[in-house]
Amino acid sequence: NAGVTQTPKFQVLKTGQSMTLQCAQDMNHNSMYWYRQDPGMGLRLIYYSASEGTTDKGEVPNGYNVSRLNKREFSLRLESAAPSQTSVYFCASSEASKGGEQFFGPGTRLTVL
Amino acid sequence: GENVEQHPSTLSVQEGDSAVIKCTYSDSASNYFPWYKQELGKGPQLIIDIRSNVGEKKDQRIAVTLNKTAKHFSLHITETQPEDSAVYFCAASGTNAGKSTFGDGTTLTVKP
């Protein structure tokens, strides 16, 4: 099992450009999450999906959109990137019925110039 | 919503010493308290967790304690080793889609 995979690993954008971060999990988990990690601020939840077909805002959703394409895949889109969105983005998945542990991907390091 | 505070933000110990990281939470409905370790350039990984019906849990050199009344929980690492150097996050969650609120992290450095 690959666990949680994310693409790309690194990305540099110019202000105003758009891009989609991809995430996939092969553990048959119902719930998936997108976080951003900034220095000294821990992990902040952007959006989550409790199950296929549902998405909800987290703590910092402004400037982002998400799509739960199917049970495996959960993508994060930046429509018009801003320098404040420079961060490391992590995708995670969990299965509440199996305990609640979240499994994280390796992260995407995004720089917006 | 839930608020989790974690202290200290940095911790430096000598190899072989113990390390303690503390967290407090605000929502009495939270019932699951995991601890994650994040090594440089990687995603966080679960190292131990505890549920609200248990006061203490131990796994080799790592232990977690929970005080529900005071709404705080702690991570204890004994006989620290250089490979324990990493960022540690506490989290708290209830039943809402397994959503967790994370603390801001503690950077632990173990000096040989």
JSON list of C-alpha atoms in Angstrom, two decimals:
[
{"chain": "A", "resi": 1, "resn": "ASN", "atom": "CA", "xyz": [0.00, 0.00, 0.00]},
{"chain": "A", "resi": 2, "resn": "ALA", "atom": "CA", "xyz": [1.26, 3.47, -0.89]},
{"chain": "A", "resi": 3, "resn": "GLY", "atom": "CA", "xyz": [-0.84, 5.12, 1.85]},
{"chain": "A", "resi": 4, "resn": "VAL", "atom": "CA", "xyz": [-1.47, 8.81, 1.04]},
{"chain": "A", "resi": 5, "resn": "THR", "atom": "CA", "xyz": [0.22, 10.26, -2.03]},
{"chain": "A", "resi": 6, "resn": "GLN", "atom": "CA", "xyz": [0.43, 13.91, -3.05]},
{"chain": "A", "resi": 7, "resn": "THR", "atom": "CA", "xyz": [1.50, 15.62, -6.23]},
{"chain": "A", "resi": 8, "resn": "PRO", "atom": "CA", "xyz": [3.43, 17.73, -6.92]},
{"chain": "A", "resi": 9, "resn": "LYS", "atom": "CA", "xyz": [6.14, 17.74, -4.23]},
{"chain": "A", "resi": 10, "resn": "PHE", "atom": "CA", "xyz": [7.25, 21.29, -5.02]},
{"chain": "A", "resi": 11, "resn": "GLN", "atom": "CA", "xyz": [5.64, 24.15, -6.95]},
{"chain": "A", "resi": 12, "resn": "VAL", "atom": "CA", "xyz": [6.45, 27.78, -7.61]},
{"chain": "A", "resi": 13, "resn": "LEU", "atom": "CA", "xyz": [3.64, 30.04, -8.82]},
{"chain": "A", "resi": 14, "resn": "LYS", "atom": "CA", "xyz": [3.34, 33.70, -9.70]},
{"chain": "A", "resi": 15, "resn": "THR", "atom": "CA", "xyz": [0.67, 35.80, -8.02]},
{"chain": "A", "resi": 16, "resn": "GLY", "atom": "CA", "xyz": [-2.65, 35.27, -9.76]},
{"chain": "A", "resi": 17, "resn": "GLN", "atom": "CA", "xyz": [-1.84, 31.88, -11.26]},
{"chain": "A", "resi": 18, "resn": "SER", "atom": "CA", "xyz": [-4.01, 28.87, -10.51]},
{"chain": "A", "resi": 19, "resn": "MET", "atom": "CA", "xyz": [-3.15, 25.29, -9.71]},
{"chain": "A", "resi": 20, "resn": "THR", "atom": "CA", "xyz": [-4.58, 22.08, -8.29]},
{"chain": "A", "resi": 21, "resn": "LEU", "atom": "CA", "xyz": [-2.90, 19.94, -5.65]},
{"chain": "A", "resi": 22, "resn": "GLN", "atom": "CA", "xyz": [-3.72, 16.27, -6.00]},
{"chain": "A", "resi": 23, "resn": "CYS", "atom": "CA", "xyz": [-4.16, 13.74, -3.19]},
{"chain": "A", "resi": 24, "resn": "ALA", "atom": "CA", "xyz": [-5.03, 10.05, -3.27]},
{"chain": "A", "resi": 25, "resn": "GLN", "atom": "CA", "xyz": [-5.30, 7.34, -0.61]},
{"chain": "A", "resi": 26, "resn": "ASP", "atom": "CA", "xyz": [-5.49, 3.57, -1.01]},
{"chain": "A", "resi": 27, "resn": "MET", "atom": "CA", "xyz": [-6.68, 2.67, 2.50]},
{"chain": "A", "resi": 28, "resn": "ASN", "atom": "CA", "xyz": [-10.41, 2.86, 1.72]},
{"chain": "A", "resi": 29, "resn": "HIS", "atom": "CA", "xyz": [-10.84, 5.70, 4.25]},
{"chain": "A", "resi": 30, "resn": "ASN", "atom": "CA", "xyz": [-14.05, 7.70, 4.29]},
{"chain": "A", "resi": 31, "resn": "SER", "atom": "CA", "xyz": [-12.61, 10.98, 5.58]},
{"chain": "A", "resi": 32, "resn": "MET", "atom": "CA", "xyz": [-9.99, 13.15, 3.91]},
{"chain": "A", "resi": 33, "resn": "TYR", "atom": "CA", "xyz": [-8.46, 16.50, 4.88]},
{"chain": "A", "resi": 34, "resn": "TRP", "atom": "CA", "xyz": [-6.33, 19.33, 3.57]},
{"chain": "A", "resi": 35, "resn": "TYR", "atom": "CA", "xyz": [-4.04, 21.24, 5.96]},
{"chain": "A", "resi": 36, "resn": "ARG", "atom": "CA", "xyz": [-1.54, 24.01, 5.58]},
{"chain": "A", "resi": 37, "resn": "GLN", "atom": "CA", "xyz": [1.53, 24.22, 7.79]},
{"chain": "A", "resi": 38, "resn": "ASP", "atom": "CA", "xyz": [3.26, 27.53, 8.43]},
{"chain": "A", "resi": 39, "resn": "PRO", "atom": "CA", "xyz": [6.24, 28.06, 10.74]},
{"chain": "A", "resi": 40, "resn": "GLY", "atom": "CA", "xyz": [5.17, 28.21, 14.39]},
{"chain": "A", "resi": 41, "resn": "MET", "atom": "CA", "xyz": [1.50, 27.76, 13.55]},
{"chain": "A", "resi": 42, "resn": "GLY", "atom": "CA", "xyz": [1.07, 24.04, 13.48]},
{"chain": "A", "resi": 43, "resn": "LEU", "atom": "CA", "xyz": [-1.41, 22.41, 11.12]},
{"chain": "A", "resi": 44, "resn": "ARG", "atom": "CA", "xyz": [-4.48, 24.41, 10.15]},
{"chain": "A", "resi": 45, "resn": "LEU", "atom": "CA", "xyz": [-7.42, 22.70, 8.50]},
{"chain": "A", "resi": 46, "resn": "ILE", "atom": "CA", "xyz": [-8.44, 24.18, 5.15]},
{"chain": "A", "resi": 47, "resn": "TYR", "atom": "CA", "xyz": [-11.22, 21.81, 4.06]},
{"chain": "A", "resi": 48, "resn": "TYR", "atom": "CA", "xyz": [-12.31, 18.30, 4.87]},
{"chain": "A", "resi": 49, "resn": "SER", "atom": "CA", "xyz": [-14.53, 15.63, 3.41]},
{"chain": "A", "resi": 50, "resn": "ALA", "atom": "CA", "xyz": [-16.33, 13.31, 5.81]},
{"chain": "A", "resi": 51, "resn": "SER", "atom": "CA", "xyz": [-17.34, 10.97, 3.01]},
{"chain": "A", "resi": 52, "resn": "GLU", "atom": "CA", "xyz": [-17.50, 10.74, -0.75]},
{"chain": "A", "resi": 53, "resn": "GLY", "atom": "CA", "xyz": [-19.72, 13.51, -2.09]},
{"chain": "A", "resi": 54, "resn": "THR", "atom": "CA", "xyz": [-19.43, 15.84, 0.91]},
{"chain": "A", "resi": 55, "resn": "THR", "atom": "CA", "xyz": [-17.03, 18.66, 1.68]},
{"chain": "A", "resi": 56, "resn": "ASP", "atom": "CA", "xyz": [-16.92, 21.22, 4.49]},
{"chain": "A", "resi": 57, "resn": "LYS", "atom": "CA", "xyz": [-14.90, 24.29, 5.37]},
{"chain": "A", "resi": 58, "resn": "GLY", "atom": "CA", "xyz": [-12.23, 24.11, 8.02]},
{"chain": "A", "resi": 59, "resn": "GLU", "atom": "CA", "xyz": [-10.45, 26.88, 9.88]},
{"chain": "A", "resi": 60, "resn": "VAL", "atom": "CA", "xyz": [-8.84, 28.69, 6.90]},
{"chain": "A", "resi": 61, "resn": "PRO", "atom": "CA", "xyz": [-10.88, 28.04, 3.70]},
{"chain": "A", "resi": 62, "resn": "ASN", "atom": "CA", "xyz": [-10.63, 31.46, 2.02]},
{"chain": "A", "resi": 63, "resn": "GLY", "atom": "CA", "xyz": [-8.88, 31.37, -1.34]},
{"chain": "A", "resi": 64, "resn": "TYR", "atom": "CA", "xyz": [-9.26, 27.60, -1.76]},
{"chain": "A", "resi": 65, "resn": "ASN", "atom": "CA", "xyz": [-11.72, 25.15, -3.28]},
{"chain": "A", "resi": 66, "resn": "VAL", "atom": "CA", "xyz": [-11.83, 21.37, -3.03]},
{"chain": "A", "resi": 67, "resn": "SER", "atom": "CA", "xyz": [-13.27, 18.43, -4.93]},
{"chain": "A", "resi": 68, "resn": "ARG", "atom": "CA", "xyz": [-13.84, 14.93, -3.57]},
{"chain": "A", "resi": 69, "resn": "LEU", "atom": "CA", "xyz": [-13.59, 13.22, -6.94]},
{"chain": "A", "resi": 70, "resn": "ASN", "atom": "CA", "xyz": [-14.28, 9.74, -5.57]},
{"chain": "A", "resi": 71, "resn": "LYS", "atom": "CA", "xyz": [-13.51, 7.85, -2.37]},
{"chain": "A", "resi": 72, "resn": "ARG", "atom": "CA", "xyz": [-9.78, 7.76, -3.16]},
{"chain": "A", "resi": 73, "resn": "GLU", "atom": "CA", "xyz": [-9.10, 11.29, -4.38]},
{"chain": "A", "resi": 74, "resn": "PHE", "atom": "CA", "xyz": [-9.43, 14.74, -2.82]},
{"chain": "A", "resi": 75, "resn": "SER", "atom": "CA", "xyz": [-8.00, 17.75, -4.67]},
{"chain": "A", "resi": 76, "resn": "LEU", "atom": "CA", "xyz": [-7.28, 21.29, -3.51]},
{"chain": "A", "resi": 77, "resn": "ARG", "atom": "CA", "xyz": [-7.49, 24.20, -5.96]},
{"chain": "A", "resi": 78, "resn": "LEU", "atom": "CA", "xyz": [-6.03, 27.67, -5.71]},
{"chain": "A", "resi": 79, "resn": "GLU", "atom": "CA", "xyz": [-7.91, 29.81, -8.25]},
{"chain": "A", "resi": 80, "resn": "SER", "atom": "CA", "xyz": [-5.76, 32.95, -7.95]},
{"chain": "A", "resi": 81, "resn": "ALA", "atom": "CA", "xyz": [-2.64, 32.34, -5.88]},
{"chain": "A", "resi": 82, "resn": "ALA", "atom": "CA", "xyz": [-1.44, 34.97, -3.42]},
{"chain": "A", "resi": 83, "resn": "PRO", "atom": "CA", "xyz": [1.91, 35.25, -1.57]},
{"chain": "A", "resi": 84, "resn": "SER", "atom": "CA", "xyz": [0.01, 34.57, 1.70]},
{"chain": "A", "resi": 85, "resn": "GLN", "atom": "CA", "xyz": [-0.67, 31.07, 0.37]},
{"chain": "A", "resi": 86, "resn": "THR", "atom": "CA", "xyz": [3.03, 30.21, 0.42]},
{"chain": "A", "resi": 87, "resn": "SER", "atom": "CA", "xyz": [3.07, 27.20, 2.73]},
{"chain": "A", "resi": 88, "resn": "VAL", "atom": "CA", "xyz": [3.49, 23.45, 2.99]},
{"chain": "A", "resi": 89, "resn": "TYR", "atom": "CA", "xyz": [0.24, 21.62, 2.22]},
{"chain": "A", "resi": 90, "resn": "PHE", "atom": "CA", "xyz": [-0.59, 18.24, 3.68]},
{"chain": "A", "resi": 91, "resn": "CYS", "atom": "CA", "xyz": [-3.35, 15.87, 2.73]},
{"chain": "A", "resi": 92, "resn": "ALA", "atom": "CA", "xyz": [-4.54, 13.29, 5.25]},
{"chain": "A", "resi": 93, "resn": "SER", "atom": "CA", "xyz": [-7.13, 10.56, 5.52]},
{"chain": "A", "resi": 94, "resn": "SER", "atom": "CA", "xyz": [-8.78, 8.68, 8.36]},
{"chain": "A", "resi": 95, "resn": "GLU", "atom": "CA", "xyz": [-11.43, 6.14, 9.13]},
{"chain": "A", "resi": 96, "resn": "ALA", "atom": "CA", "xyz": [-13.40, 7.14, 12.22]},
{"chain": "A", "resi": 97, "resn": "SER", "atom": "CA", "xyz": [-14.74, 3.62, 12.68]},
{"chain": "A", "resi": 98, "resn": "LYS", "atom": "CA", "xyz": [-11.15, 2.36, 13.02]},
{"chain": "A", "resi": 99, "resn": "GLY", "atom": "CA", "xyz": [-10.07, 4.81, 15.68]},
{"chain": "A", "resi": 100, "resn": "GLY", "atom": "CA", "xyz": [-9.53, 8.25, 14.21]},
{"chain": "A", "resi": 101, "resn": "GLU", "atom": "CA", "xyz": [-5.79, 8.18, 13.46]},
{"chain": "A", "resi": 102, "resn": "GLN", "atom": "CA", "xyz": [-4.98, 10.44, 10.54]},
{"chain": "A", "resi": 103, "resn": "PHE", "atom": "CA", "xyz": [-2.51, 9.26, 7.90]},
{"chain": "A", "resi": 104, "resn": "PHE", "atom": "CA", "xyz": [-0.60, 12.08, 6.23]},
{"chain": "A", "resi": 105, "resn": "GLY", "atom": "CA", "xyz": [0.94, 12.42, 2.81]},
{"chain": "A", "resi": 106, "resn": "PRO", "atom": "CA", "xyz": [4.49, 13.71, 2.27]},
{"chain": "A", "resi": 107, "resn": "GLY", "atom": "CA", "xyz": [3.36, 17.29, 1.61]},
{"chain": "A", "resi": 108, "resn": "THR", "atom": "CA", "xyz": [3.56, 19.84, -1.20]},
{"chain": "A", "resi": 109, "resn": "ARG", "atom": "CA", "xyz": [5.85, 22.84, -0.71]},
{"chain": "A", "resi": 110, "resn": "LEU", "atom": "CA", "xyz": [4.24, 25.79, -2.50]},
{"chain": "A", "resi": 111, "resn": "THR", "atom": "CA", "xyz": [5.88, 29.17, -3.07]},
{"chain": "A", "resi": 112, "resn": "VAL", "atom": "CA", "xyz": [3.87, 32.07, -4.50]},
{"chain": "A", "resi": 113, "resn": "LEU", "atom": "CA", "xyz": [6.00, 34.95, -5.80]},
{"chain": "B", "resi": 1, "resn": "GLY", "atom": "CA", "xyz": [-14.80, 25.36, 18.21]},
{"chain": "B", "resi": 2, "resn": "GLU", "atom": "CA", "xyz": [-12.03, 23.39, 19.84]},
{"chain": "B", "resi": 3, "resn": "ASN", "atom": "CA", "xyz": [-8.85, 25.20, 20.90]},
{"chain": "B", "resi": 4, "resn": "VAL", "atom": "CA", "xyz": [-5.65, 23.29, 21.68]},
{"chain": "B", "resi": 5, "resn": "GLU", "atom": "CA", "xyz": [-2.65, 24.94, 23.34]},
{"chain": "B", "resi": 6, "resn": "GLN", "atom": "CA", "xyz": [0.73, 23.20, 23.42]},
{"chain": "B", "resi": 7, "resn": "HIS", "atom": "CA", "xyz": [3.81, 23.97, 25.53]},
{"chain": "B", "resi": 8, "resn": "PRO", "atom": "CA", "xyz": [6.71, 24.39, 25.28]},
{"chain": "B", "resi": 9, "resn": "SER", "atom": "CA", "xyz": [7.30, 25.43, 21.68]},
{"chain": "B", "resi": 10, "resn": "THR", "atom": "CA", "xyz": [10.93, 24.29, 21.88]},
{"chain": "B", "resi": 11, "resn": "LEU", "atom": "CA", "xyz": [12.58, 21.77, 24.19]},
{"chain": "B", "resi": 12, "resn": "SER", "atom": "CA", "xyz": [16.22, 20.78, 24.38]},
{"chain": "B", "resi": 13, "resn": "VAL", "atom": "CA", "xyz": [17.36, 17.81, 26.49]},
{"chain": "B", "resi": 14, "resn": "GLN", "atom": "CA", "xyz": [20.48, 15.75, 26.97]},
{"chain": "B", "resi": 15, "resn": "GLU", "atom": "CA", "xyz": [20.45, 12.21, 25.60]},
{"chain": "B", "resi": 16, "resn": "GLY", "atom": "CA", "xyz": [19.07, 9.87, 28.26]},
{"chain": "B", "resi": 17, "resn": "ASP", "atom": "CA", "xyz": [16.99, 12.55, 29.98]},
{"chain": "B", "resi": 18, "resn": "SER", "atom": "CA", "xyz": [13.19, 12.65, 29.94]},
{"chain": "B", "resi": 19, "resn": "ALA", "atom": "CA", "xyz": [11.07, 15.07, 27.91]},
{"chain": "B", "resi": 20, "resn": "VAL", "atom": "CA", "xyz": [7.54, 16.22, 28.73]},
{"chain": "B", "resi": 21, "resn": "ILE", "atom": "CA", "xyz": [5.20, 18.12, 26.41]},
{"chain": "B", "resi": 22, "resn": "LYS", "atom": "CA", "xyz": [1.86, 19.43, 27.66]},
{"chain": "B", "resi": 23, "resn": "CYS", "atom": "CA", "xyz": [-1.41, 20.30, 25.92]},
{"chain": "B", "resi": 24, "resn": "THR", "atom": "CA", "xyz": [-4.71, 21.74, 27.04]},
{"chain": "B", "resi": 25, "resn": "TYR", "atom": "CA", "xyz": [-8.01, 21.61, 25.17]},
{"chain": "B", "resi": 26, "resn": "SER", "atom": "CA", "xyz": [-11.24, 23.55, 25.50]},
{"chain": "B", "resi": 27, "resn": "ASP", "atom": "CA", "xyz": [-14.07, 21.33, 24.25]},
{"chain": "B", "resi": 28, "resn": "SER", "atom": "CA", "xyz": [-15.28, 18.84, 26.86]},
{"chain": "B", "resi": 29, "resn": "ALA", "atom": "CA", "xyz": [-16.86, 16.78, 24.02]},
{"chain": "B", "resi": 30, "resn": "SER", "atom": "CA", "xyz": [-13.42, 15.86, 22.65]},
{"chain": "B", "resi": 31, "resn": "ASN", "atom": "CA", "xyz": [-12.72, 12.19, 23.26]},
{"chain": "B", "resi": 32, "resn": "TYR", "atom": "CA", "xyz": [-9.66, 11.26, 21.19]},
{"chain": "B", "resi": 33, "resn": "PHE", "atom": "CA", "xyz": [-6.17, 12.68, 21.81]},
{"chain": "B", "resi": 34, "resn": "PRO", "atom": "CA", "xyz": [-3.40, 11.62, 19.41]},
{"chain": "B", "resi": 35, "resn": "TRP", "atom": "CA", "xyz": [0.24, 12.63, 19.38]},
{"chain": "B", "resi": 36, "resn": "TYR", "atom": "CA", "xyz": [2.11, 12.93, 16.08]},
{"chain": "B", "resi": 37, "resn": "LYS", "atom": "CA", "xyz": [5.84, 13.09, 15.33]},
{"chain": "B", "resi": 38, "resn": "GLN", "atom": "CA", "xyz": [7.03, 15.00, 12.29]},
{"chain": "B", "resi": 39, "resn": "GLU", "atom": "CA", "xyz": [10.54, 14.47, 10.99]},
{"chain": "B", "resi": 40, "resn": "LEU", "atom": "CA", "xyz": [12.16, 17.01, 8.70]},
{"chain": "B", "resi": 41, "resn": "GLY", "atom": "CA", "xyz": [10.63, 17.05, 5.24]},
{"chain": "B", "resi": 42, "resn": "LYS", "atom": "CA", "xyz": [7.96, 14.47, 6.06]},
{"chain": "B", "resi": 43, "resn": "GLY", "atom": "CA", "xyz": [4.31, 14.38, 7.05]},
{"chain": "B", "resi": 44, "resn": "PRO", "atom": "CA", "xyz": [3.28, 13.84, 10.68]},
{"chain": "B", "resi": 45, "resn": "GLN", "atom": "CA", "xyz": [2.99, 10.26, 11.88]},
{"chain": "B", "resi": 46, "resn": "LEU", "atom": "CA", "xyz": [1.03, 8.94, 14.86]},
{"chain": "B", "resi": 47, "resn": "ILE", "atom": "CA", "xyz": [3.19, 7.77, 17.76]},
{"chain": "B", "resi": 48, "resn": "ILE", "atom": "CA", "xyz": [0.61, 7.24, 20.50]},
{"chain": "B", "resi": 49, "resn": "ASP", "atom": "CA", "xyz": [-2.99, 8.12, 21.27]},
{"chain": "B", "resi": 50, "resn": "ILE", "atom": "CA", "xyz": [-5.41, 8.01, 24.18]},
{"chain": "B", "resi": 51, "resn": "ARG", "atom": "CA", "xyz": [-9.17, 8.04, 24.51]},
{"chain": "B", "resi": 52, "resn": "SER", "atom": "CA", "xyz": [-11.22, 9.84, 27.12]},
{"chain": "B", "resi": 53, "resn": "ASN", "atom": "CA", "xyz": [-12.10, 6.65, 29.01]},
{"chain": "B", "resi": 54, "resn": "VAL", "atom": "CA", "xyz": [-8.42, 6.00, 29.82]},
{"chain": "B", "resi": 55, "resn": "GLY", "atom": "CA", "xyz": [-6.12, 7.99, 32.10]},
{"chain": "B", "resi": 56, "resn": "GLU", "atom": "CA", "xyz": [-2.73, 6.73, 30.95]},
{"chain": "B", "resi": 57, "resn": "LYS", "atom": "CA", "xyz": [-1.23, 4.71, 28.13]},
{"chain": "B", "resi": 58, "resn": "LYS", "atom": "CA", "xyz": [2.32, 3.51, 27.66]},
{"chain": "B", "resi": 59, "resn": "ASP", "atom": "CA", "xyz": [4.29, 2.17, 24.69]},
{"chain": "B", "resi": 60, "resn": "GLN", "atom": "CA", "xyz": [7.92, 1.38, 25.50]},
{"chain": "B", "resi": 61, "resn": "ARG", "atom": "CA", "xyz": [9.63, 4.76, 26.13]},
{"chain": "B", "resi": 62, "resn": "ILE", "atom": "CA", "xyz": [6.55, 6.82, 25.33]},
{"chain": "B", "resi": 63, "resn": "ALA", "atom": "CA", "xyz": [3.58, 7.48, 27.59]},
{"chain": "B", "resi": 64, "resn": "VAL", "atom": "CA", "xyz": [0.57, 9.76, 27.47]},
{"chain": "B", "resi": 65, "resn": "THR", "atom": "CA", "xyz": [-1.55, 10.90, 30.41]},
{"chain": "B", "resi": 66, "resn": "LEU", "atom": "CA", "xyz": [-4.99, 12.49, 30.28]},
{"chain": "B", "resi": 67, "resn": "ASN", "atom": "CA", "xyz": [-6.78, 14.56, 32.91]},
{"chain": "B", "resi": 68, "resn": "LYS", "atom": "CA", "xyz": [-10.35, 15.03, 31.65]},
{"chain": "B", "resi": 69, "resn": "THR", "atom": "CA", "xyz": [-11.40, 17.22, 34.55]},
{"chain": "B", "resi": 70, "resn": "ALA", "atom": "CA", "xyz": [-8.61, 19.71, 33.94]},
{"chain": "B", "resi": 71, "resn": "LYS", "atom": "CA", "xyz": [-8.77, 19.21, 30.15]},
{"chain": "B", "resi": 72, "resn": "HIS", "atom": "CA", "xyz": [-5.08, 18.56, 29.73]},
{"chain": "B", "resi": 73, "resn": "PHE", "atom": "CA", "xyz": [-2.92, 15.75, 28.42]},
{"chain": "B", "resi": 74, "resn": "SER", "atom": "CA", "xyz": [0.82, 15.20, 28.28]},
{"chain": "B", "resi": 75, "resn": "LEU", "atom": "CA", "xyz": [3.41, 13.26, 26.32]},
{"chain": "B", "resi": 76, "resn": "HIS", "atom": "CA", "xyz": [6.31, 11.74, 28.24]},
{"chain": "B", "resi": 77, "resn": "ILE", "atom": "CA", "xyz": [9.42, 10.40, 26.53]},
{"chain": "B", "resi": 78, "resn": "THR", "atom": "CA", "xyz": [11.94, 8.62, 28.74]},
{"chain": "B", "resi": 79, "resn": "GLU", "atom": "CA", "xyz": [15.58, 7.77, 27.98]},
{"chain": "B", "resi": 80, "resn": "THR", "atom": "CA", "xyz": [15.59, 10.15, 25.03]},
{"chain": "B", "resi": 81, "resn": "GLN", "atom": "CA", "xyz": [17.78, 9.36, 22.01]},
{"chain": "B", "resi": 82, "resn": "PRO", "atom": "CA", "xyz": [19.02, 11.62, 19.18]},
{"chain": "B", "resi": 83, "resn": "GLU", "atom": "CA", "xyz": [16.49, 10.01, 16.82]},
{"chain": "B", "resi": 84, "resn": "ASP", "atom": "CA", "xyz": [13.70, 11.38, 19.02]},
{"chain": "B", "resi": 85, "resn": "SER", "atom": "CA", "xyz": [14.62, 14.86, 17.72]},
{"chain": "B", "resi": 86, "resn": "ALA", "atom": "CA", "xyz": [11.60, 16.05, 15.71]},
{"chain": "B", "resi": 87, "resn": "VAL", "atom": "CA", "xyz": [8.51, 18.25, 15.91]},
{"chain": "B", "resi": 88, "resn": "TYR", "atom": "CA", "xyz": [5.72, 16.79, 18.06]},
{"chain": "B", "resi": 89, "resn": "PHE", "atom": "CA", "xyz": [2.05, 17.75, 17.71]},
{"chain": "B", "resi": 90, "resn": "CYS", "atom": "CA", "xyz": [-0.81, 17.06, 20.05]},
{"chain": "B", "resi": 91, "resn": "ALA", "atom": "CA", "xyz": [-4.39, 17.04, 18.78]},
{"chain": "B", "resi": 92, "resn": "ALA", "atom": "CA", "xyz": [-7.93, 16.71, 20.08]},
{"chain": "B", "resi": 93, "resn": "SER", "atom": "CA", "xyz": [-10.99, 15.45, 18.26]},
{"chain": "B", "resi": 94, "resn": "GLY", "atom": "CA", "xyz": [-14.58, 14.49, 18.86]},
{"chain": "B", "resi": 95, "resn": "THR", "atom": "CA", "xyz": [-16.96, 12.64, 16.61]},
{"chain": "B", "resi": 96, "resn": "ASN", "atom": "CA", "xyz": [-17.25, 15.23, 13.80]},
{"chain": "B", "resi": 97, "resn": "ALA", "atom": "CA", "xyz": [-15.87, 13.32, 10.82]},
{"chain": "B", "resi": 98, "resn": "GLY", "atom": "CA", "xyz": [-12.76, 12.55, 12.84]},
{"chain": "B", "resi": 99, "resn": "LYS", "atom": "CA", "xyz": [-11.75, 16.20, 12.54]},
{"chain": "B", "resi": 100, "resn": "SER", "atom": "CA", "xyz": [-8.79, 17.04, 14.78]},
{"chain": "B", "resi": 101, "resn": "THR", "atom": "CA", "xyz": [-7.58, 20.38, 16.11]},
{"chain": "B", "resi": 102, "resn": "PHE", "atom": "CA", "xyz": [-3.80, 20.49, 16.40]},
{"chain": "B", "resi": 103, "resn": "GLY", "atom": "CA", "xyz": [-1.51, 22.27, 18.80]},
{"chain": "B", "resi": 104, "resn": "ASP", "atom": "CA", "xyz": [1.21, 24.51, 17.36]},
{"chain": "B", "resi": 105, "resn": "GLY", "atom": "CA", "xyz": [3.93, 21.90, 17.82]},
{"chain": "B", "resi": 106, "resn": "THR", "atom": "CA", "xyz": [7.02, 21.39, 19.99]},
{"chain": "B", "resi": 107, "resn": "THR", "atom": "CA", "xyz": [10.48, 21.16, 18.46]},
{"chain": "B", "resi": 108, "resn": "LEU", "atom": "CA", "xyz": [12.40, 18.61, 20.53]},
{"chain": "B", "resi": 109, "resn": "THR", "atom": "CA", "xyz": [16.19, 18.49, 20.25]},
{"chain": "B", "resi": 110, "resn": "VAL", "atom": "CA", "xyz": [18.07, 15.66, 21.93]},
{"chain": "B", "resi": 111, "resn": "LYS", "atom": "CA", "xyz": [21.77, 16.45, 22.31]},
{"chain": "B", "resi": 112, "resn": "PRO", "atom": "CA", "xyz": [24.18, 13.51, 22.18]}
]
